Amino acid sequence: MRQLFLLLLSASLVFSACDPDEEEARGSLDLTFKATYQDEPLVMFDQVYTYPDGSPLKFQLFNYYVSDITLIKDDNSEGVLLSEVELINYEEVYDNATAEQGIQLNFDDLEPGVYTGIKIGLGLTGELNATQPGDYAADHPLSQNFWSWARGYVFAKIEARADRDGDGQFSDPLTYHIGEDELFTTLTMSKPLIIQKDNPANMTFSVDVYDILSRDGNYLDISAQENTQDHTNNIAIYGWLWENLNNSFKLNN
Amino acid sequence: MFRLGSLTNYQDDHRQVTPPVRGTFIGVFLAYCMAVLFHRTDDDACPFAKDAEGAVLAVRSAGWVPPTRGCYAPSTPATTNAPSPGFLKVLFSLLQIKWRFSSPHLHFQFQTPSFSLLLGVLIVGLFNACTSKPTPFPTPSPEGFVEMEIPSDNPLTYEGVTLGRALFFDPILSLDSTISCASCHNPALAFTDGRAISNGIAGRTGQRSAPSLLNIGYHYKGVFWDGRSPSLEEQALHPLNDSLEMGNHWEIIQERLLLHPDYSKLFRLAFPDASMNKATTAKALAQFQRTLISTDSKFDRVQRGETQFTPQEQRGWTIFFDAGYPDVPMAECSHCHTDPLFTNLNFANNGLNESLSLDDFPDEGLGRISGNKFDNGKFRVPTLRNILLTAPYMHDGRLESIEEVIQHYNEGGLYAENLDPNVRPLHLSDKDQQDLIAFLQTLTDSSALTNPMYYPAKK
């Protein structure tokens, strides 16, 4: 009798786990993160851009962390957490086609329903920023970009070389590394969104790096050595750059 | 006349069962002898590792204590000659059969099938005793280190590491049997060779300097200076075939290994489900390399609160990590030499060659592998652990001293379009440079240099 009971229990578990209706009912969402410079696709190395002071500029690195990516439900209930943390990294974007494609994140197995928008944290939450690479696998987004001396992560990096004297050599390095707890910002963006089976939803975000380096006609004077580099040393520089990144981050559709 | 296995003499009188009963006893005895003979013990698994007693004491680490059993702890003989579970199964089965033969009511019914059963159990038991699965080896997990990525088809095992260790130090792998992996990766030199360019067989000059292998198991973005191998398994075979290194051919290596008195057994123990082949050779070498860990430099001990930097080392630390701006100058080192590995595992152009065109690098490095011209002149960022012991420096050993290295970076490197923007003139004074060197000295981990497990085992 006991064996029969166990048999029936096992069978019911197997069948309930394979309920086709339940599996098919899940939806998916694609998030795309694009980077531009004066509305042109941002490409590493291969494109010459213009710094606000007119100097030719080539980028080598642009990346930033986003955390606590959450879909907002239409009933104001607790949202659906899509991802705890992602590194949006353009380091290997070498051509226009790749740049236009953007960095894509795909989320499957989402609860169908109507959503009103999305919340994205720029940078890392205090909780995440208190962790360290040793807490993660080697390929985890938080296994890198860590300042051990400051016990925190670099939220965003911009690295480029400028040709200030116009001799054709990009001899002037620019490096801006930004990150500290107080900079973390949660952006809430509204967009009606329906998650349903067989019809992946999508959202596209963009950041224009020119708008990070320039605002209202103001920009860092890179003829001054102290303005060519900031590793969260001078809040007048890194605070300004971070604020510009926040302002530049847009939901496109 | 009793013959083992002559259980077909059906007799009505149970006293006639005596020969089979005797046969069973003899069978049990023989089974025991064979099981003991074939049973693998930890000691058997380590014919090259008789000298590791006390080795553990030589190693201290932050969060990972080197294994204390199996091959690496022959001081645990209590289990050495104990019957294995496999043998006990055999014995237990045989005793059950013996009882059945002793039963006057059952012997007629089960004599012949019982003997078959006995043989079957004997064979299965011996097979089980001889083909035990390799013993898992703890994955190195020092505190503060990222988790080491280990391929699912090559988990660390004591037997695999033992085999890899034997192969690593054995010149049998080179064509003229003159050099081993350790010839270029000498544990006493932090697994480098002290040469600008490594030498292969017959004094042939290689192409680049031998990089340190300490903590190499964490290099998941590619190994070799140019990142040509995505994994240690893939990497391990390159030097064997490279005409400037070991210059050998797999067919020759395999023949030698097969003829060797120890390797067949070592391979069987390490990879019981596979044959001796290229893949298992590479896997064993990769396993051994993943055990090469450095976590006990003065820097590590300071991190653990066990000691303190001197004022000069402390200032050097501040310069290294750019942690004292604006009062202390920045050396920009830690952008690439990120602790605790002291490498960010990436590839960079650190300004060794002036190149007005990205196509003009004398050694294209990563670019030759990736096919991307923007990667030309980029090389793997090496670890700085034991850096003061690994001169000469850079991928081609062009800089003979650490002072030259710091001078190179202090001047900002030579121009190329893809020169890393973090390489820029530093304006470090002589004192700054000396303080920086004092800090780099704290990255010396002598325990990793003297660890007996990183040397060939005594036979």
XYZ file of C-alpha atoms in Angstrom, chain B:
459
model
C 40.760 -34.885 -6.672
C 39.577 -31.433 -5.965
C 39.844 -28.840 -8.644
C 38.800 -25.310 -8.123
C 35.516 -25.016 -9.878
C 34.733 -28.677 -9.913
C 31.399 -28.159 -8.336
C 29.586 -30.251 -10.865
C 29.937 -33.511 -8.927
C 26.397 -33.751 -7.848
C 26.178 -35.985 -4.794
C 23.262 -36.978 -2.740
C 25.219 -37.058 0.474
C 25.881 -33.647 1.946
C 29.266 -34.892 3.143
C 30.226 -34.934 -0.483
C 29.937 -31.185 -0.383
C 33.265 -31.006 1.343
C 35.304 -30.348 -1.800
C 33.140 -27.404 -2.835
C 33.313 -25.998 0.683
C 37.057 -26.312 0.655
C 37.038 -24.778 -2.758
C 35.025 -21.892 -1.494
C 37.450 -21.278 1.314
C 40.325 -21.389 -1.091
C 38.369 -19.136 -3.397
C 37.819 -16.657 -0.597
C 41.484 -16.760 0.248
C 42.514 -16.257 -3.367
C 39.986 -13.493 -3.752
C 41.423 -11.782 -0.709
C 44.949 -12.108 -2.068
C 43.940 -10.774 -5.460
C 41.919 -7.974 -4.006
C 44.822 -6.914 -1.811
C 47.141 -7.290 -4.745
C 45.029 -5.176 -7.047
C 43.441 -2.899 -4.544
C 44.564 0.691 -5.030
C 45.772 2.428 -1.940
C 46.580 6.079 -1.639
C 50.196 5.173 -1.418
C 50.052 3.169 -4.614
C 48.514 6.134 -6.333
C 51.542 8.214 -5.546
C 54.662 6.431 -6.663
C 56.297 9.800 -7.244
C 55.124 11.338 -4.030
C 56.835 9.680 -1.139
C 58.372 12.871 0.135
C 55.468 15.071 0.899
C 55.343 14.451 4.616
C 55.368 17.744 6.386
C 54.866 19.611 3.161
C 51.667 21.074 4.396
C 53.545 22.735 7.200
C 55.601 24.570 4.634
C 52.567 26.220 3.197
C 50.342 28.758 4.778
C 47.459 30.268 3.001
C 44.646 32.638 3.592
C 41.680 30.466 2.910
C 42.983 27.424 1.228
C 44.960 24.845 3.070
C 46.746 22.448 0.760
C 45.254 18.988 0.778
C 46.246 16.757 3.637
C 45.390 13.365 2.333
C 46.092 10.961 -0.426
C 49.166 11.650 -2.428
C 49.943 14.776 -0.511
C 49.846 13.180 2.898
C 51.627 9.864 2.990
C 51.714 10.470 6.708
C 48.223 9.034 6.849
C 49.093 5.353 6.551
C 46.131 4.248 8.614
C 44.129 3.845 5.481
C 46.922 2.586 3.329
C 46.399 -1.126 3.754
C 42.840 -1.163 4.926
C 40.534 -3.269 2.789
C 38.604 -1.171 0.359
C 34.828 -1.118 0.316
C 35.113 -2.986 -2.962
C 37.032 -5.807 -1.379
C 34.673 -5.959 1.572
C 31.818 -6.393 -0.838
C 33.596 -9.325 -2.413
C 34.387 -10.919 0.917
C 30.893 -10.411 2.217
C 29.403 -11.952 -0.872
C 31.730 -14.932 -0.660
C 30.962 -15.517 2.987
C 27.300 -15.575 2.178
C 27.934 -18.186 -0.478
C 30.088 -20.134 1.912
C 27.226 -20.247 4.351
C 24.968 -21.498 1.684
C 27.406 -24.222 0.779
C 27.626 -25.183 4.422
C 23.921 -25.572 4.681
C 22.957 -29.162 4.195
C 19.605 -28.067 2.826
C 20.784 -25.733 0.211
C 23.942 -27.129 -1.171
C 22.383 -29.285 -3.830
C 20.231 -26.544 -5.060
C 22.851 -23.863 -5.357
C 26.159 -25.502 -5.926
C 26.601 -24.806 -9.597
C 24.823 -21.484 -9.833
C 26.539 -20.393 -6.635
C 29.906 -21.019 -8.142
C 28.963 -18.938 -11.128
C 27.758 -16.333 -8.761
C 31.006 -16.573 -6.852
C 33.011 -16.043 -9.990
C 30.820 -13.192 -11.056
C 31.064 -11.483 -7.721
C 34.785 -12.123 -7.658
C 35.245 -10.491 -11.038
C 32.970 -7.584 -10.244
C 34.617 -7.120 -6.862
C 38.094 -7.152 -8.320
C 37.045 -4.821 -11.098
C 35.540 -2.518 -8.518
C 38.669 -2.688 -6.407
C 40.888 -1.962 -9.376
C 38.903 0.841 -10.944
C 37.909 3.030 -8.052
C 37.108 6.555 -9.074
C 39.809 9.148 -8.493
C 39.565 11.024 -5.235
C 38.386 14.634 -5.559
C 41.057 17.224 -4.819
C 39.825 20.376 -3.073
C 39.479 23.313 -5.405
C 41.880 26.047 -4.356
C 39.802 28.815 -2.827
C 41.994 31.338 -1.039
C 40.141 34.142 0.681
C 39.605 37.129 -1.563
C 40.274 35.232 -4.781
C 37.582 34.801 -7.371
C 36.302 31.274 -7.770
C 38.596 29.232 -9.964
C 36.907 28.016 -13.127
C 37.481 24.316 -13.579
C 36.155 22.492 -16.634
C 33.429 20.051 -15.742
C 35.200 17.314 -17.685
C 38.443 17.753 -15.785
C 37.769 18.074 -12.082
C 40.778 18.155 -9.798
C 41.650 14.762 -8.327
C 44.572 13.607 -6.252
C 45.457 11.082 -8.900
C 45.233 13.627 -11.724
C 47.350 16.146 -9.883
C 49.904 13.459 -9.072
C 50.114 12.454 -12.701
C 50.334 16.063 -13.818
C 53.113 16.700 -11.337
C 55.069 13.719 -12.617
C 54.648 14.816 -16.225
C 55.487 18.442 -15.468
C 58.930 17.567 -14.185
C 59.685 14.742 -16.606
C 61.946 15.473 -19.615
C 60.407 12.426 -21.257
C 58.038 14.858 -22.941
C 60.751 16.575 -24.976
C 62.128 15.069 -28.166
C 65.667 14.621 -26.861
C 64.559 14.106 -23.263
C 66.552 17.105 -22.104
C 63.922 19.559 -20.947
C 60.701 19.396 -19.027
C 57.986 21.959 -18.386
C 59.943 22.874 -15.265
C 62.999 23.791 -17.322
C 61.271 27.020 -18.272
C 58.917 27.128 -15.309
C 61.252 26.562 -12.411
C 59.401 26.594 -9.070
C 62.406 28.175 -7.355
C 62.023 31.170 -9.699
C 58.266 31.466 -9.253
C 57.885 29.146 -12.245
C 59.959 31.288 -14.585
C 63.483 30.590 -15.865
C 65.407 33.796 -15.337
C 65.984 34.213 -19.071
C 64.831 36.955 -21.381
C 63.815 34.352 -23.949
C 63.375 30.730 -22.983
C 65.452 27.960 -24.488
C 64.043 24.801 -25.978
C 65.677 21.529 -26.946
C 69.179 21.626 -28.380
C 69.601 25.156 -27.102
C 67.023 26.506 -29.511
C 65.893 30.000 -28.638
C 62.179 30.439 -28.185
C 60.114 33.481 -28.949
C 59.159 34.927 -25.607
C 59.943 34.935 -21.929
C 58.499 32.236 -19.702
C 55.691 33.715 -17.579
C 55.097 32.707 -13.994
C 52.579 29.947 -13.436
C 51.611 30.909 -9.912
C 47.836 31.311 -9.737
C 47.650 30.428 -13.428
C 44.452 28.487 -12.730
C 42.591 31.785 -12.462
C 43.449 32.925 -15.976
C 40.129 32.294 -17.615
C 40.615 34.918 -20.330
C 43.336 32.979 -22.059
C 46.841 31.830 -21.334
C 50.189 32.443 -23.022
C 51.407 35.988 -23.465
C 49.172 36.320 -26.491
C 46.181 34.503 -25.028
C 46.226 31.891 -27.739
C 44.872 29.145 -25.510
C 41.503 29.511 -23.865
C 42.277 26.931 -21.216
C 45.156 25.200 -19.478
C 44.071 21.955 -21.101
C 44.477 23.481 -24.531
C 47.695 25.215 -23.535
C 49.431 22.144 -22.190
C 50.022 20.544 -25.574
C 51.522 23.568 -27.333
C 55.054 23.364 -25.867
C 55.219 19.633 -26.524
C 54.911 20.163 -30.261
C 56.605 23.526 -30.642
C 59.881 22.978 -32.456
C 61.474 25.776 -30.424
C 60.389 24.279 -27.148
C 60.065 20.524 -26.625
C 59.949 19.715 -30.318
C 58.226 16.401 -29.827
C 55.426 14.463 -31.480
C 52.565 12.875 -29.673
C 53.202 9.417 -31.123
C 56.709 9.438 -29.641
C 55.504 10.730 -26.320
C 52.787 8.130 -26.112
C 55.175 5.314 -26.898
C 57.554 6.488 -24.203
C 54.796 6.823 -21.660
C 53.529 3.344 -22.460
C 56.979 1.866 -22.018
C 57.580 3.720 -18.779
C 57.167 1.526 -15.677
C 54.911 3.988 -13.850
C 52.857 6.019 -16.261
C 50.398 3.356 -17.377
C 49.327 2.890 -13.807
C 49.268 6.622 -13.091
C 47.071 7.279 -16.108
C 44.774 4.402 -15.184
C 44.395 5.751 -11.671
C 43.866 9.332 -12.769
C 41.577 8.592 -15.683
C 40.070 5.135 -15.197
C 37.460 5.737 -17.867
C 39.858 6.965 -20.528
C 43.015 5.831 -22.179
C 46.449 7.373 -22.141
C 46.135 9.988 -24.832
C 46.738 13.621 -25.642
C 43.631 14.766 -23.866
C 44.362 12.986 -20.606
C 47.973 14.149 -20.703
C 46.815 17.738 -21.109
C 44.200 17.332 -18.428
C 46.718 16.029 -15.920
C 49.136 18.876 -16.620
C 46.295 21.366 -16.283
C 45.258 19.848 -12.978
C 48.727 20.176 -11.541
C 49.024 23.767 -12.711
C 45.741 24.655 -11.036
C 47.265 23.716 -7.693
C 50.071 26.284 -8.038
C 48.835 28.922 -5.651
C 50.509 31.919 -4.081
C 48.696 33.480 -1.136
C 51.252 34.018 1.568
C 53.293 37.050 0.714
C 53.777 39.799 3.259
C 51.071 41.684 1.390
C 48.667 38.809 2.086
C 49.642 38.690 5.728
C 49.037 42.413 6.054
C 45.622 41.948 4.470
C 44.889 39.268 7.021
C 45.985 41.536 9.850
C 48.899 39.317 10.796
C 51.601 41.895 10.282
C 52.111 45.458 9.155
C 53.912 47.240 6.376
C 56.947 49.310 7.183
C 56.414 53.043 6.585
C 58.279 52.747 3.298
C 56.205 49.753 2.168
C 53.046 51.553 3.236
C 53.921 54.560 1.122
C 54.758 52.263 -1.754
C 51.350 50.609 -1.340
C 49.728 54.044 -1.515
C 51.611 54.876 -4.693
C 50.807 51.504 -6.235
C 47.066 51.777 -5.583
C 46.747 55.520 -6.230
C 45.295 55.708 -2.753
C 46.876 58.887 -1.494
C 45.902 61.537 -4.013
C 46.756 64.402 -3.922
C 49.401 64.046 -1.212
C 51.097 60.951 -2.600
C 51.788 60.474 -6.314
C 49.960 57.849 -8.311
C 51.731 55.094 -10.235
C 48.610 53.767 -11.959
C 49.771 50.189 -11.377
C 46.592 48.724 -9.957
C 44.422 49.480 -12.970
C 45.963 46.436 -14.578
C 47.757 44.704 -11.700
C 44.650 44.278 -9.613
C 44.989 42.490 -6.320
C 44.846 39.812 -5.069
C 46.033 38.179 -8.297
C 47.929 41.342 -9.223
C 46.641 41.044 -12.747
C 43.244 41.941 -14.145
C 43.712 38.975 -16.524
C 43.343 41.327 -19.498
C 45.632 42.164 -22.389
C 47.168 45.572 -22.857
C 49.672 47.557 -24.857
C 51.951 48.928 -22.158
C 54.094 51.006 -24.488
C 57.097 48.823 -25.185
C 57.240 49.675 -28.890
C 56.688 52.989 -30.567
C 54.394 52.300 -33.454
C 52.884 55.004 -35.628
C 50.865 52.351 -37.358
C 49.078 49.514 -35.657
C 50.539 47.204 -38.301
C 54.146 47.881 -37.322
C 54.585 45.966 -34.084
C 57.537 43.574 -34.165
C 55.459 41.109 -32.169
C 51.737 41.466 -32.696
C 50.861 39.550 -29.537
C 47.138 39.214 -29.006
C 46.455 40.762 -32.396
C 47.945 37.791 -34.198
C 45.523 35.534 -32.372
C 42.391 37.667 -32.514
C 42.976 39.036 -36.009
C 41.969 42.449 -34.710
C 44.547 45.144 -35.485
C 43.551 47.042 -32.365
C 44.897 44.115 -30.375
C 48.315 44.336 -32.011
C 51.058 44.909 -29.482
C 48.854 43.769 -26.620
C 50.061 41.107 -24.201
C 48.666 39.435 -21.165
C 49.015 41.480 -18.001
C 51.305 39.307 -15.863
C 50.946 38.773 -12.161
C 53.274 40.788 -9.965
C 53.459 38.129 -7.283
C 57.110 37.316 -6.698
C 57.917 40.004 -9.230
C 61.343 40.703 -7.768
C 62.298 37.100 -8.445
C 61.187 36.941 -12.051
C 63.589 39.232 -13.902
C 64.074 39.928 -16.705
C 60.737 41.524 -17.425
C 58.117 41.914 -20.155
C 57.063 39.342 -22.724
C 60.463 39.491 -24.381
C 62.560 40.034 -21.275
C 63.865 43.341 -22.576
C 63.948 45.032 -19.183
C 66.557 43.503 -16.929
C 65.645 44.997 -13.584
C 62.624 46.213 -11.689
C 64.185 49.672 -11.694
C 64.101 49.643 -15.487
C 60.477 48.601 -15.423
C 59.482 51.454 -13.161
C 61.530 53.853 -15.249
C 59.663 52.651 -18.323
C 56.306 53.396 -16.766
C 57.504 56.620 -15.181
C 58.265 57.916 -18.661
C 54.815 57.002 -19.892
C 55.682 54.270 -22.356
C 56.198 54.562 -26.082
C 53.447 55.831 -28.331
C 51.020 53.711 -30.224
C 47.421 54.479 -30.936
C 46.311 51.630 -28.719
C 48.691 52.438 -25.864
C 46.696 51.912 -22.698
C 45.549 55.364 -21.491
C 46.500 54.389 -17.955
C 50.133 54.275 -19.087
C 51.169 57.922 -18.896
C 54.061 59.908 -17.477
C 54.013 59.480 -13.714
C 56.560 62.012 -12.487
C 57.694 59.718 -9.691
C 60.749 60.882 -7.768
C 63.608 58.552 -6.892
C 62.146 58.169 -3.434
C 58.726 57.353 -4.859
C 60.282 54.680 -7.009
C 62.208 53.168 -4.118
C 59.070 53.107 -1.999
C 57.219 51.445 -4.830
C 59.902 48.771 -5.050
C 59.688 48.272 -1.308
C 56.011 47.532 -1.726
C 56.648 45.181 -4.639
C 59.052 43.307 -2.404
C 56.110 42.499 -0.138
C 54.606 40.465 -2.980
C 57.330 37.863 -2.611
C 55.809 34.623 -1.390
C 58.623 32.359 -0.309
C 56.243 29.613 0.726
C 55.223 29.215 -2.890
C 58.880 28.870 -3.826
C 59.694 26.211 -1.290
C 56.492 24.220 -1.267
C 57.624 20.589 -1.764
C 54.421 19.869 -3.635
C 55.573 22.228 -6.351
C 58.720 20.201 -6.909
C 59.252 16.728 -8.299
C 58.465 13.981 -5.855
C 61.268 11.708 -4.761
C 60.976 8.163 -5.996
